[in-house]
PDB file of C-alpha atoms in Angstrom:
ATOM      1  CA  MET A  15       0.000   0.000   0.000  1.00  0.00           C
ATOM      2  CA  PHE A  16       1.296   3.481  -0.885  1.00  0.00           C
ATOM      3  CA  HIS A  17       1.630   6.344   1.549  1.00  0.00           C
ATOM      4  CA  LYS A  18      -0.852   9.150   1.001  1.00  0.00           C
ATOM      5  CA  LYS A  19       1.899  11.772   0.893  1.00  0.00           C
ATOM      6  CA  GLY A  20       5.240  11.695  -0.869  1.00  0.00           C
ATOM      7  CA  ASN A  21       6.771   9.188  -3.202  1.00  0.00           C
ATOM      8  CA  ILE A  22       9.691   7.928  -1.125  1.00  0.00           C
ATOM      9  CA  PHE A  23       9.677   4.371   0.171  1.00  0.00           C
ATOM     10  CA  HIS A  24      11.247   4.123   3.597  1.00  0.00           C
ATOM     11  CA  ARG A  25      13.733   1.343   4.153  1.00  0.00           C
ATOM     12  CA  GLY A  26      13.160  -1.008   7.019  1.00  0.00           C
ATOM     13  CA  SER A  27      16.724  -2.273   7.370  1.00  0.00           C
ATOM     14  CA  GLN A  28      19.799  -0.415   8.548  1.00  0.00           C
ATOM     15  CA  ASP A  29      21.996  -2.734   6.426  1.00  0.00           C
ATOM     16  CA  LEU A  30      20.982  -1.154   3.134  1.00  0.00           C
ATOM     17  CA  VAL A  31      23.388   1.182   1.395  1.00  0.00           C
ATOM     18  CA  SER A  32      22.229   4.741   0.781  1.00  0.00           C
ATOM     19  CA  ALA A  33      22.003   6.103  -2.747  1.00  0.00           C
ATOM     20  CA  VAL A  34      24.674   8.681  -1.944  1.00  0.00           C
ATOM     21  CA  GLU A  35      27.037   6.018  -0.602  1.00  0.00           C
ATOM     22  CA  TYR A  36      26.450   3.862  -3.698  1.00  0.00           C
ATOM     23  CA  ARG A  37      27.060   6.739  -6.127  1.00  0.00           C
ATOM     24  CA  GLU A  38      30.204   7.815  -4.270  1.00  0.00           C
ATOM     25  CA  ALA A  39      31.576   4.267  -4.207  1.00  0.00           C
ATOM     26  CA  VAL A  40      31.110   3.805  -7.968  1.00  0.00           C
ATOM     27  CA  ARG A  41      32.545   7.274  -8.658  1.00  0.00           C
ATOM     28  CA  SER A  42      35.559   6.574  -6.516  1.00  0.00           C
ATOM     29  CA  ALA A  43      36.195   3.165  -8.105  1.00  0.00           C
ATOM     30  CA  LEU A  44      35.951   4.492 -11.659  1.00  0.00           C
ATOM     31  CA  THR A  45      38.240   7.461 -11.065  1.00  0.00           C
ATOM     32  CA  TYR A  46      40.725   5.307  -9.124  1.00  0.00           C
ATOM     33  CA  GLU A  47      40.990   2.736 -11.887  1.00  0.00           C
ATOM     34  CA  LEU A  48      40.583   4.950 -14.941  1.00  0.00           C
ATOM     35  CA  GLY A  49      42.062   8.275 -13.882  1.00  0.00           C
ATOM     36  CA  GLY A  50      40.729  11.602 -15.161  1.00  0.00           C
ATOM     37  CA  ALA A  51      37.153  12.247 -16.160  1.00  0.00           C
ATOM     38  CA  GLY A  52      37.815  12.218 -19.928  1.00  0.00           C
ATOM     39  CA  ARG A  53      39.598   8.875 -19.940  1.00  0.00           C
ATOM     40  CA  ALA A  54      37.174   7.399 -17.431  1.00  0.00           C
ATOM     41  CA  ALA A  55      34.170   8.518 -19.476  1.00  0.00           C
ATOM     42  CA  LYS A  56      35.534   6.957 -22.672  1.00  0.00           C
ATOM     43  CA  ALA A  57      36.202   3.619 -21.005  1.00  0.00           C
ATOM     44  CA  THR A  58      32.827   3.662 -19.251  1.00  0.00           C
ATOM     45  CA  ILE A  59      31.050   4.346 -22.552  1.00  0.00           C
ATOM     46  CA  LYS A  60      32.951   1.507 -24.205  1.00  0.00           C
ATOM     47  CA  TRP A  61      32.165  -0.933 -21.394  1.00  0.00           C
ATOM     48  CA  THR A  62      28.461  -0.136 -21.023  1.00  0.00           C
ATOM     49  CA  GLY A  63      27.261   1.580 -24.205  1.00  0.00           C
ATOM     50  CA  VAL A  64      25.823   4.538 -22.289  1.00  0.00           C
ATOM     51  CA  SER A  65      25.881   8.125 -23.506  1.00  0.00           C
ATOM     52  CA  GLU A  66      28.732  10.470 -22.674  1.00  0.00           C
ATOM     53  CA  ARG A  67      26.471  12.508 -20.362  1.00  0.00           C
ATOM     54  CA  THR A  68      25.456   9.371 -18.431  1.00  0.00           C
ATOM     55  CA  ALA A  69      29.077   8.263 -18.041  1.00  0.00           C
ATOM     56  CA  LYS A  70      30.098  11.717 -16.817  1.00  0.00           C
ATOM     57  CA  ASN A  71      27.213  11.743 -14.324  1.00  0.00           C
ATOM     58  CA  TRP A  72      28.430   8.426 -12.880  1.00  0.00           C
ATOM     59  CA  ILE A  73      31.996   9.708 -12.671  1.00  0.00           C
ATOM     60  CA  ALA A  74      30.825  12.918 -10.999  1.00  0.00           C
ATOM     61  CA  GLY A  75      28.731  10.919  -8.530  1.00  0.00           C
ATOM     62  CA  SER A  76      25.524  12.694  -9.567  1.00  0.00           C
ATOM     63  CA  TYR A  77      23.885   9.386 -10.488  1.00  0.00           C
ATOM     64  CA  GLY A  78      24.776   5.720 -10.188  1.00  0.00           C
ATOM     65  CA  PRO A  79      24.542   2.967 -12.780  1.00  0.00           C
ATOM     66  CA  SER A  80      21.481   0.740 -12.937  1.00  0.00           C
ATOM     67  CA  GLY A  81      21.798  -3.009 -12.479  1.00  0.00           C
ATOM     68  CA  GLU A  82      22.625  -4.016 -16.046  1.00  0.00           C
ATOM     69  CA  HIS A  83      25.143  -1.202 -16.399  1.00  0.00           C
ATOM     70  CA  LEU A  84      26.677  -2.021 -13.030  1.00  0.00           C
ATOM     71  CA  ILE A  85      27.229  -5.593 -14.201  1.00  0.00           C
ATOM     72  CA  GLY A  86      28.917  -4.263 -17.348  1.00  0.00           C
ATOM     73  CA  LEU A  87      31.217  -2.136 -15.217  1.00  0.00           C
ATOM     74  CA  MET A  88      31.990  -5.066 -12.920  1.00  0.00           C
ATOM     75  CA  LYS A  89      32.966  -7.236 -15.907  1.00  0.00           C
ATOM     76  CA  HIS A  90      35.689  -4.775 -16.849  1.00  0.00           C
ATOM     77  CA  SER A  91      36.676  -3.046 -13.601  1.00  0.00           C
ATOM     78  CA  ASP A  92      38.186  -4.809 -10.614  1.00  0.00           C
ATOM     79  CA  SER A  93      37.759  -1.607  -8.599  1.00  0.00           C
ATOM     80  CA  VAL A  94      34.017  -1.483  -9.244  1.00  0.00           C
ATOM     81  CA  MET A  95      33.746  -5.192  -8.426  1.00  0.00           C
ATOM     82  CA  ASP A  96      35.614  -4.617  -5.163  1.00  0.00           C
ATOM     83  CA  VAL A  97      33.436  -1.716  -3.998  1.00  0.00           C
ATOM     84  CA  VAL A  98      30.223  -3.559  -4.859  1.00  0.00           C
ATOM     85  CA  LEU A  99      31.325  -6.594  -2.851  1.00  0.00           C
ATOM     86  CA  GLU A 100      32.410  -4.298  -0.025  1.00  0.00           C
ATOM     87  CA  LEU A 101      29.062  -2.470  -0.020  1.00  0.00           C
ATOM     88  CA  ALA A 102      27.272  -5.824  -0.030  1.00  0.00           C
ATOM     89  CA  GLY A 103      29.211  -6.930   3.043  1.00  0.00           C
ATOM     90  CA  ARG A 104      30.839  -9.793   1.146  1.00  0.00           C
ATOM     91  CA  HIS A 105      34.329  -9.334   2.568  1.00  0.00           C
ATOM     92  CA  GLU A 106      35.087 -13.053   2.357  1.00  0.00           C
ATOM     93  CA  THR A 107      34.193 -13.108  -1.340  1.00  0.00           C
ATOM     94  CA  LEU A 108      36.443 -10.126  -1.932  1.00  0.00           C
ATOM     95  CA  ALA A 109      39.287 -11.777  -0.032  1.00  0.00           C
ATOM     96  CA  MET A 110      38.907 -15.022  -1.979  1.00  0.00           C
ATOM     97  CA  GLN A 111      38.846 -13.114  -5.258  1.00  0.00           C
ATOM     98  CA  ARG A 112      42.108 -11.373  -4.328  1.00  0.00           C
ATOM     99  CA  VAL A 113      43.704 -14.694  -3.323  1.00  0.00           C
ATOM    100  CA  GLU A 114      42.763 -16.136  -6.706  1.00  0.00           C
ATOM    101  CA  ILE A 115      44.291 -13.140  -8.497  1.00  0.00           C
ATOM    102  CA  VAL A 116      47.535 -13.570  -6.537  1.00  0.00           C
ATOM    103  CA  ARG A 117      47.586 -17.302  -7.306  1.00  0.00           C
ATOM    104  CA  ARG A 118      47.112 -16.588 -11.014  1.00  0.00           C
ATOM    105  CA  GLU A 119      49.931 -14.025 -10.982  1.00  0.00           C
ATOM    106  CA  LEU A 120      52.214 -16.424  -9.107  1.00  0.00           C
ATOM    107  CA  ARG A 121      51.597 -19.113 -11.726  1.00  0.00           C
ATOM    108  CA  GLU A 122      52.655 -16.641 -14.424  1.00  0.00           C
ATOM    109  CA  VAL A 123      55.825 -15.686 -12.502  1.00  0.00           C
ATOM    110  CA  LEU A 124      56.696 -19.359 -12.022  1.00  0.00           C
ATOM    111  CA  LYS A 125      56.305 -19.996 -15.750  1.00  0.00           C
ATOM    112  CA  VAL A 126      58.708 -17.158 -16.509  1.00  0.00           C
ATOM    113  CA  LEU A 127      61.181 -18.434 -13.920  1.00  0.00           C
ATOM    114  CA  ASP A 128      60.958 -21.966 -15.343  1.00  0.00           C
ATOM    115  CA  THR A 129      61.689 -20.568 -18.804  1.00  0.00           C
ATOM    116  CA  ILE A 130      64.684 -18.580 -17.507  1.00  0.00           C
ATOM    117  CA  CYS A 131      66.019 -21.580 -15.560  1.00  0.00           C
ATOM    118  CA  ALA A 132      65.619 -23.867 -18.550  1.00  0.00           C
ATOM    119  CA  ALA A 133      67.515 -21.375 -20.749  1.00  0.00           C
ATOM    120  CA  ASP A 134      70.304 -21.115 -18.132  1.00  0.00           C
ATOM    121  CA  ASP A 135      70.564 -24.900 -17.881  1.00  0.00           C
ATOM    122  CA  ALA A 136      70.785 -25.214 -21.664  1.00  0.00           C
ATOM    123  CA  SER A 137      73.506 -22.560 -21.924  1.00  0.00           C
ATOM    124  CA  SER A 138      75.600 -24.052 -19.092  1.00  0.00           C
ATOM    125  CA  GLU A 139      75.549 -27.499 -20.728  1.00  0.00           C
ATOM    126  CA  THR A 140      77.188 -26.212 -23.894  1.00  0.00           C
TER     127      THR A 140
END
């Protein structure tokens, strides 16, 4: 049932994130990862297909992306993914994601080291 006055729905839970907090978190993540407003706007447009004005509004924190656009941003931006998980209270998911990133990077470093060691072994045998 709707209230007789006003058009704002009042939240019943203190765990919900405010619109201002959400907009600021997305703004902060985009500018952290993408730098200045011009570069950030171009990447945001490319990732989501939104207009330049919409991208600039997100970067300025005037508005926040809707669900489908947020998912598009999360696909391309680790910073946006991190702040969304943080806002959702999913610290353990964020920690596990970071552990997986470190594991992936370590595998790459080990491959390079194996290649270097193999080259050194081959050169010392000759």
